[in-house]
PDB file of C-alpha atoms in Angstrom:
ATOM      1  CA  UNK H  17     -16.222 137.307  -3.523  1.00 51.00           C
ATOM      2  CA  UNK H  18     -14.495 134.687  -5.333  1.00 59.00           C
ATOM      3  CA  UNK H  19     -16.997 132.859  -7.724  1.00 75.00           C
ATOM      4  CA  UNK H  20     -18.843 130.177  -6.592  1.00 89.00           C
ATOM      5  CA  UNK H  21     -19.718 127.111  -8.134  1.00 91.00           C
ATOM      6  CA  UNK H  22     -22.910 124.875  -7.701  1.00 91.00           C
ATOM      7  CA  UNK H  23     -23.796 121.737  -9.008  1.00 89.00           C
ATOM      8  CA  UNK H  24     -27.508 120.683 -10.294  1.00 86.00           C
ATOM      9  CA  UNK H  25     -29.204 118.007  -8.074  1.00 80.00           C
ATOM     10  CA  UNK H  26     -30.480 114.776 -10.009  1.00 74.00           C
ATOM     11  CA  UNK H  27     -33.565 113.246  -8.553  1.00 68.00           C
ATOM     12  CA  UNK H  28     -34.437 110.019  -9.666  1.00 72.00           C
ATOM     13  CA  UNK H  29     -38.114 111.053  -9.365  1.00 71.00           C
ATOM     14  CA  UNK H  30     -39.551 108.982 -12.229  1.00 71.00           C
ATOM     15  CA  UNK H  31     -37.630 106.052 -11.955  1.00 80.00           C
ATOM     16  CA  UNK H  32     -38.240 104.952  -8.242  1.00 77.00           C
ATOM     17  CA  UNK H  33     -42.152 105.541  -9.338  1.00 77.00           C
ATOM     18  CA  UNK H  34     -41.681 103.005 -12.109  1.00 84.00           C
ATOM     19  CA  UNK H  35     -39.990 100.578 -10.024  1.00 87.00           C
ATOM     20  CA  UNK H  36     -42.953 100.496  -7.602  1.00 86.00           C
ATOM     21  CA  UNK H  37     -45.256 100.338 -10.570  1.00 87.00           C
ATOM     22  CA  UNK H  38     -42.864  98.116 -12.078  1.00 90.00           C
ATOM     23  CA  UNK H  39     -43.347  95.161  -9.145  1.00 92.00           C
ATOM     24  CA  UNK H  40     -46.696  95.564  -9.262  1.00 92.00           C
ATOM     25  CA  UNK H  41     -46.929  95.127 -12.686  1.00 92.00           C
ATOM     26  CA  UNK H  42     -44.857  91.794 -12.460  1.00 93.00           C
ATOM     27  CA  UNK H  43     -46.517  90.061  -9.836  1.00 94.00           C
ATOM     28  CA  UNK H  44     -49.934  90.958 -11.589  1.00 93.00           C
ATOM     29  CA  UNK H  45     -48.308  88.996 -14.538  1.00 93.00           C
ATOM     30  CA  UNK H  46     -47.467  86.217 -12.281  1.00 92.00           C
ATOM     31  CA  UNK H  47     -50.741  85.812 -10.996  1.00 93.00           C
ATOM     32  CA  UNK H  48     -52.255  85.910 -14.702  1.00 92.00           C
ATOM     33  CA  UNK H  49     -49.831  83.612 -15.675  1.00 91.00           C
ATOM     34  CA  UNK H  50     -50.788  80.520 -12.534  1.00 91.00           C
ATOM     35  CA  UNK H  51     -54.655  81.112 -12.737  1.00 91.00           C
ATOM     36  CA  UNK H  52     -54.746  80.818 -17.029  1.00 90.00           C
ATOM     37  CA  UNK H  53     -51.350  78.582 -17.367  1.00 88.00           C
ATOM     38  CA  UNK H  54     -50.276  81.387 -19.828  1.00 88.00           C
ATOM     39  CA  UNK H  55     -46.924  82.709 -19.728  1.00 88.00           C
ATOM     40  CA  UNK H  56     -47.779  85.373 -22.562  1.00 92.00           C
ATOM     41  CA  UNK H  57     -48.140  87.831 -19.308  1.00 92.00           C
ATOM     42  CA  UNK H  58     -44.874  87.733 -17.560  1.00 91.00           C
ATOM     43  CA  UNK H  59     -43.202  88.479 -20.783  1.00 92.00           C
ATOM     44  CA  UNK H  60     -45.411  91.031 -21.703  1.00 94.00           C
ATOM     45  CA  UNK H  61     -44.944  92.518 -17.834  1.00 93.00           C
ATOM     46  CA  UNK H  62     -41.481  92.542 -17.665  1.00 93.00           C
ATOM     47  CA  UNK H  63     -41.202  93.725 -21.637  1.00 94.00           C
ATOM     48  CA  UNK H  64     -43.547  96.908 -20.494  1.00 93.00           C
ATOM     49  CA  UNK H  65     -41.163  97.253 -16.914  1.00 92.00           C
ATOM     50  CA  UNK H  66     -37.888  97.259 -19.138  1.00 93.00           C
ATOM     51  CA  UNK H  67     -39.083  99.298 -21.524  1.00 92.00           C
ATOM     52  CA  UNK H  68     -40.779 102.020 -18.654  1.00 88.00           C
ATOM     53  CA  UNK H  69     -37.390 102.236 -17.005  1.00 88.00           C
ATOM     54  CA  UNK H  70     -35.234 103.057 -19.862  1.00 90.00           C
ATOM     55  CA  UNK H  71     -37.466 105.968 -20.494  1.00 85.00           C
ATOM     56  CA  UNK H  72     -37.685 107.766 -16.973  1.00 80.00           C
ATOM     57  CA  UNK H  73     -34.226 106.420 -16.751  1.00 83.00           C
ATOM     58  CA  UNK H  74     -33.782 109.089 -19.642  1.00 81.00           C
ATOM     59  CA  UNK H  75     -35.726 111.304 -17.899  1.00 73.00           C
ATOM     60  CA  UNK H  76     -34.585 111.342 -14.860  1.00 71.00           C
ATOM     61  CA  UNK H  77     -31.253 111.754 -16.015  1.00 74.00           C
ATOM     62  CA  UNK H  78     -31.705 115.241 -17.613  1.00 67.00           C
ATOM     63  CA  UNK H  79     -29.069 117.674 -18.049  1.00 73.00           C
ATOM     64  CA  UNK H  80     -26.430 118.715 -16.090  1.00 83.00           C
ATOM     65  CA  UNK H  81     -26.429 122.407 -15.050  1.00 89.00           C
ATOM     66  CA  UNK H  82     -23.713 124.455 -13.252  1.00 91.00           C
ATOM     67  CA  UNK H  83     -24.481 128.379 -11.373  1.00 94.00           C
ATOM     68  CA  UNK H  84     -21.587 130.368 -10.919  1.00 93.00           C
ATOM     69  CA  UNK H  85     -21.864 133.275  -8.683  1.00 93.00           C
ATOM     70  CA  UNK H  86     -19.527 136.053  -8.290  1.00 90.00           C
ATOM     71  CA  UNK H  87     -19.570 139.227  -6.953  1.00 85.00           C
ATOM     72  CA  UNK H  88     -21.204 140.659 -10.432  1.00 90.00           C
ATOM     73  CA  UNK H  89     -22.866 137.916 -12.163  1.00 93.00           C
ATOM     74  CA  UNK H  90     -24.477 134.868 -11.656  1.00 93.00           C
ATOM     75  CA  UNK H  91     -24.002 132.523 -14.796  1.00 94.00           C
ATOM     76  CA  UNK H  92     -26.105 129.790 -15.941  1.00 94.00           C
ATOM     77  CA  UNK H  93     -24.428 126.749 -17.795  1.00 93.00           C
ATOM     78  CA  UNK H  94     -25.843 123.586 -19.627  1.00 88.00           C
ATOM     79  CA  UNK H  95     -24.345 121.582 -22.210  1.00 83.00           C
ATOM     80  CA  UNK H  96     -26.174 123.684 -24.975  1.00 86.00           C
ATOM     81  CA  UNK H  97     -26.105 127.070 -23.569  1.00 89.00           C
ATOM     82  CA  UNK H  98     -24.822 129.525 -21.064  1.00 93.00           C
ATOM     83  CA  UNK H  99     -26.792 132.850 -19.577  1.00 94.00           C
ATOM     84  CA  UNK H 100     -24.603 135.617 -17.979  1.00 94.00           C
ATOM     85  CA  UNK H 101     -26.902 137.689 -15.653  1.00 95.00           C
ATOM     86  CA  UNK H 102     -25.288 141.005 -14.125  1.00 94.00           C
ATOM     87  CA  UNK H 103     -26.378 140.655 -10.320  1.00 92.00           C
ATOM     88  CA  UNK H 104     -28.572 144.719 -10.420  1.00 92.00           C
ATOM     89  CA  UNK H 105     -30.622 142.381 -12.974  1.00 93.00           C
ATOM     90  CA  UNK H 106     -32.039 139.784 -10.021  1.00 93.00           C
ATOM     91  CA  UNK H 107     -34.926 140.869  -8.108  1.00 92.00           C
ATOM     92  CA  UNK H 108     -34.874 137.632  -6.204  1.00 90.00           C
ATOM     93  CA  UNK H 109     -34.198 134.331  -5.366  1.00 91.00           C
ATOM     94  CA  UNK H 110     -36.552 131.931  -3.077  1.00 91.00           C
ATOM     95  CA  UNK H 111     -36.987 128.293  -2.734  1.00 91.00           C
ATOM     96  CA  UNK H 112     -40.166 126.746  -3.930  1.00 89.00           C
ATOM     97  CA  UNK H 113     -40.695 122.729  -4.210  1.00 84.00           C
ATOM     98  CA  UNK H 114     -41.749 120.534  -7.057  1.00 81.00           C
ATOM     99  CA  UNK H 115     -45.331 121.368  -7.570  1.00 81.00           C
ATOM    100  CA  UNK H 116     -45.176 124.546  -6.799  1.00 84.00           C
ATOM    101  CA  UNK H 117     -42.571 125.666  -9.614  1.00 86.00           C
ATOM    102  CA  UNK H 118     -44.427 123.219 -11.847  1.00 86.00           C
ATOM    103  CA  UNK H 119     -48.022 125.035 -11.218  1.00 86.00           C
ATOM    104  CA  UNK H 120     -46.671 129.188 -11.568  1.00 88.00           C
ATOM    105  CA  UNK H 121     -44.841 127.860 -14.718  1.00 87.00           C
ATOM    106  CA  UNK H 122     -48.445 126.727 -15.908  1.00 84.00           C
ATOM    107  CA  UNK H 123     -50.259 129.749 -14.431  1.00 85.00           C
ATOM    108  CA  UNK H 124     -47.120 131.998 -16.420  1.00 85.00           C
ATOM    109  CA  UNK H 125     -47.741 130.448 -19.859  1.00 79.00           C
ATOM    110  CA  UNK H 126     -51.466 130.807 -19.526  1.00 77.00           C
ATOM    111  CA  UNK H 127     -50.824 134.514 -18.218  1.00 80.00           C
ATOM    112  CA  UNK H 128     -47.790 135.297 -21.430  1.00 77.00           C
ATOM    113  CA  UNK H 129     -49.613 133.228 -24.609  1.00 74.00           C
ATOM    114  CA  UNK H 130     -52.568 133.485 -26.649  1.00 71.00           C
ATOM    115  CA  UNK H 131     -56.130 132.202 -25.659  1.00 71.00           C
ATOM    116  CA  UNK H 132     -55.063 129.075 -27.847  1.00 71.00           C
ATOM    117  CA  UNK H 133     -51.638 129.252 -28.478  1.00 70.00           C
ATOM    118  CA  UNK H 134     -51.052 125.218 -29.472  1.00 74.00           C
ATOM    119  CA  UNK H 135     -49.283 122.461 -27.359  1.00 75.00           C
ATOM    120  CA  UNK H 136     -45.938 123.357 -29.348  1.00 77.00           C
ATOM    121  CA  UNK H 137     -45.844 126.622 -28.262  1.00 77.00           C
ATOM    122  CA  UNK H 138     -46.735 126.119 -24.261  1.00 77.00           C
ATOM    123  CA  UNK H 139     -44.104 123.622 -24.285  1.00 80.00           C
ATOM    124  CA  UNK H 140     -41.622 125.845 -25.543  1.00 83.00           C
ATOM    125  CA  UNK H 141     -42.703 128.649 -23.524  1.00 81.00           C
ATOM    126  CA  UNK H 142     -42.477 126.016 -20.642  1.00 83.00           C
ATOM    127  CA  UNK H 143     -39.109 124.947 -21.684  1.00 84.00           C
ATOM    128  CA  UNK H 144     -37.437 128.278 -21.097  1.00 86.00           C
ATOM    129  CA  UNK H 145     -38.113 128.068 -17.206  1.00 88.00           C
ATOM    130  CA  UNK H 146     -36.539 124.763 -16.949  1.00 86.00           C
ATOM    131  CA  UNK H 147     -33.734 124.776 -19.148  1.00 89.00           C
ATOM    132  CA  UNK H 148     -30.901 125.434 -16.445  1.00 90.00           C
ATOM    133  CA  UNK H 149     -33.166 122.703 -14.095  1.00 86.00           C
ATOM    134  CA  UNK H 150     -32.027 119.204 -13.940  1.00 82.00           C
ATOM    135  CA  UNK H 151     -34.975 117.772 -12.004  1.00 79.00           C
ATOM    136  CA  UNK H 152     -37.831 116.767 -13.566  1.00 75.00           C
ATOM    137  CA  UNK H 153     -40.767 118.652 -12.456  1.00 78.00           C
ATOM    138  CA  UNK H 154     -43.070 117.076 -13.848  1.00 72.00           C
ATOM    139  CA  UNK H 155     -44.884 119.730 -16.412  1.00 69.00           C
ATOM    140  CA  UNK H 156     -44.800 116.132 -19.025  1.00 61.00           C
ATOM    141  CA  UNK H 157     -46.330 112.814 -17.699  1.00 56.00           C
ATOM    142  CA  UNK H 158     -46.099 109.223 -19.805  1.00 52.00           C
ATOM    143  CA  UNK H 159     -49.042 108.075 -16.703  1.00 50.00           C
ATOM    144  CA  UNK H 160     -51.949 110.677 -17.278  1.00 44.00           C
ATOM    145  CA  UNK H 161     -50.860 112.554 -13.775  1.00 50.00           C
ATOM    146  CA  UNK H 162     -51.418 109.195 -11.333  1.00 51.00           C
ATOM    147  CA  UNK H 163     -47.417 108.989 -11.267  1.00 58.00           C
ATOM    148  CA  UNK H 164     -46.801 112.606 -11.005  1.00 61.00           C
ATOM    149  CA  UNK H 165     -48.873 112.316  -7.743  1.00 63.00           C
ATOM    150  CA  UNK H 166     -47.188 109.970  -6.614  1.00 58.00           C
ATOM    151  CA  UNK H 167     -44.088 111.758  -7.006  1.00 62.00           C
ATOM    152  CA  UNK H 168     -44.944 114.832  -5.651  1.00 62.00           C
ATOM    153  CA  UNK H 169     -45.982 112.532  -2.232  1.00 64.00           C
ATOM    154  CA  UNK H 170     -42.495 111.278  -2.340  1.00 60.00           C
ATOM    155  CA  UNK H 171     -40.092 112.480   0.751  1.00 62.00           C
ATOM    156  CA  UNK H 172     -37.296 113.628  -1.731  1.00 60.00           C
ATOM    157  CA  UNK H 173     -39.914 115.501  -4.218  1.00 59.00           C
ATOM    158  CA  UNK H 174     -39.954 118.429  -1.492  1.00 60.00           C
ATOM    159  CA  UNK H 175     -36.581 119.188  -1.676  1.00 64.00           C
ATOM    160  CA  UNK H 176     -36.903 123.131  -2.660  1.00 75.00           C
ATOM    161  CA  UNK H 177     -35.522 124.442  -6.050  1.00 88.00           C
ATOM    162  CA  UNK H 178     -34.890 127.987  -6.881  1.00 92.00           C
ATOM    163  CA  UNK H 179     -36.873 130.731  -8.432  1.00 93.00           C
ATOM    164  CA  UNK H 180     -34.375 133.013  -9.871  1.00 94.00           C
ATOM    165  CA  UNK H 181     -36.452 136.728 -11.101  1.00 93.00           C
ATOM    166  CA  UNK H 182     -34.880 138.873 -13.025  1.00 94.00           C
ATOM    167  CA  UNK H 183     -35.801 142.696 -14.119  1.00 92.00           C
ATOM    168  CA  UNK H 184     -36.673 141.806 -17.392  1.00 91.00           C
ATOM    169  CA  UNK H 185     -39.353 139.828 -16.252  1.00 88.00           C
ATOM    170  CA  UNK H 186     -37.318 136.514 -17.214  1.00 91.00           C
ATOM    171  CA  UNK H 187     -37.488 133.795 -14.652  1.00 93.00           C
ATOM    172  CA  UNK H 188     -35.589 130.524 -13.891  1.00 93.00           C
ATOM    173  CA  UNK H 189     -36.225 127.472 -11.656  1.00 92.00           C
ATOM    174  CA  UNK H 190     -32.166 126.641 -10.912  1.00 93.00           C
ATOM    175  CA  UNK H 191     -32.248 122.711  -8.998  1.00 88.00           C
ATOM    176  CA  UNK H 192     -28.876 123.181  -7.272  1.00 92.00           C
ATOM    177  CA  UNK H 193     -27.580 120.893  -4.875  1.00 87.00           C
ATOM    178  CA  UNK H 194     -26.957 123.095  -2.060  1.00 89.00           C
ATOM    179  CA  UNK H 195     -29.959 125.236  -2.595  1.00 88.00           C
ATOM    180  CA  UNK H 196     -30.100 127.348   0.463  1.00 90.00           C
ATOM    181  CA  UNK H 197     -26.565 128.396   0.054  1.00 92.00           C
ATOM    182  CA  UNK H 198     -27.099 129.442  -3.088  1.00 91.00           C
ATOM    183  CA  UNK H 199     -30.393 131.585  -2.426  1.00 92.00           C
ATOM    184  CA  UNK H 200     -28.374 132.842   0.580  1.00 92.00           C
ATOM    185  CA  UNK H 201     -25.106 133.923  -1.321  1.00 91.00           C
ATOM    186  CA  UNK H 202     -27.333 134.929  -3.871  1.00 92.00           C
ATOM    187  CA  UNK H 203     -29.283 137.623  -2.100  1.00 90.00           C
ATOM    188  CA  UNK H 204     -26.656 138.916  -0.152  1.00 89.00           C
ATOM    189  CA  UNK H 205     -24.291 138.999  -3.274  1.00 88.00           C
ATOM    190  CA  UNK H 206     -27.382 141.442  -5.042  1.00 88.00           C
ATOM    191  CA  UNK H 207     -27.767 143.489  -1.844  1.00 85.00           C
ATOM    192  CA  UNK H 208     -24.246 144.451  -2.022  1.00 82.00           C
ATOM    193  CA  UNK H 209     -24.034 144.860  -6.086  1.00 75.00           C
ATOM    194  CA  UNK H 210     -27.204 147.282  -4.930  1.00 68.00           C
ATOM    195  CA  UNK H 211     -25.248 149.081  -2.812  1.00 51.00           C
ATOM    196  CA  UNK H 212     -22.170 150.087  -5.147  1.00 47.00           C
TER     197      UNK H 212
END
């Protein structure tokens, strides 16, 4: 098989939440501003709705990732790193959606660390899941969970990802843009690297 190249998805998750939040958060300045003749609150609305979309602008943005899959690796490419994984390595590949690959990587950094292993170190523990993912999945929230519900309600959010498992117990949640071709290449691809 010649290699095969896929894209990352972006999924401007955060930043369509903050627009909603955003509108509300300007006419509720509006409103303060007629009933106390006070136009301290619009500014102060649209100040906190310029500043809220420049961040999950940022986040939203991410990283973009590329998968390459021939017929003896699958590689993993970001701007900072690239993972070459022989396909007798995979065990699988399946599709899971936002809040499920968000709650096993929880469950999997309770299961790997310490009793109290520190904010610092579940985040980096968390961070090796996601690194080749370009969607935000939510595992960080600026909104104390209320927008990552809101998210995860959104028709878009349940767009699957990929749970790549390797042998070596590694795991990676991939966010390509055709993600059932890839899990379907993908398995057949490892069935046949099997087979030699």
């Amino acid at each position: 098989m010649r290699g095969k190249r896929y894209r990352s998805r972006r999924q401007w998750y955060n930043t369509h939440a903050w627009a909603y939040f955003s509108a509300g958060l300007l006419v509720a300045g509006g409103v303060a501003a007629l009933t106390t003749g006070r136009f301290i609150y619009p500014i102060l609305a649209l100040s906190i709705a310029i500043v809220g979309m420049v961040v999950a602008y940022v986040r939203d943005r991410g990283e973009e990732c590329l998968y390459i899959l021939d017929d003896r690796e699958v590689q993993l490419r970001n701007a900072r790193s690239t993972v070459t994984i022989p396909l007798k390595e995979v065990v699988d590949a399946s599709l899971v959606d936002r809040s499920a690959a968000r709650d096993y990587i929880v469950q999997r950094a309770r299961r790997d660390l310490p009793s109290d292993p520190g904010r610092a170190a579940v985040r980096r523990h968390e961070a090796l899941f996601v690194r080749f993912c370009s969607v935000d999945i939510g595992l960080r929230t600026l909104t104390f969970g209320l927008g990552r519900r809101m998210i995860d309600r959104m028709p878009n959010a349940k767009n699957d990802l990929v749970l790549l498992r390797l042998r070596n117990g590694e795991e990676y949640v991939l966010s390509p843009l055709y993600n059932q071709d890839l899990v379907t290449n993908l398995s057949r691809a490892t069935r046949e690297a099997g087979a030699v």
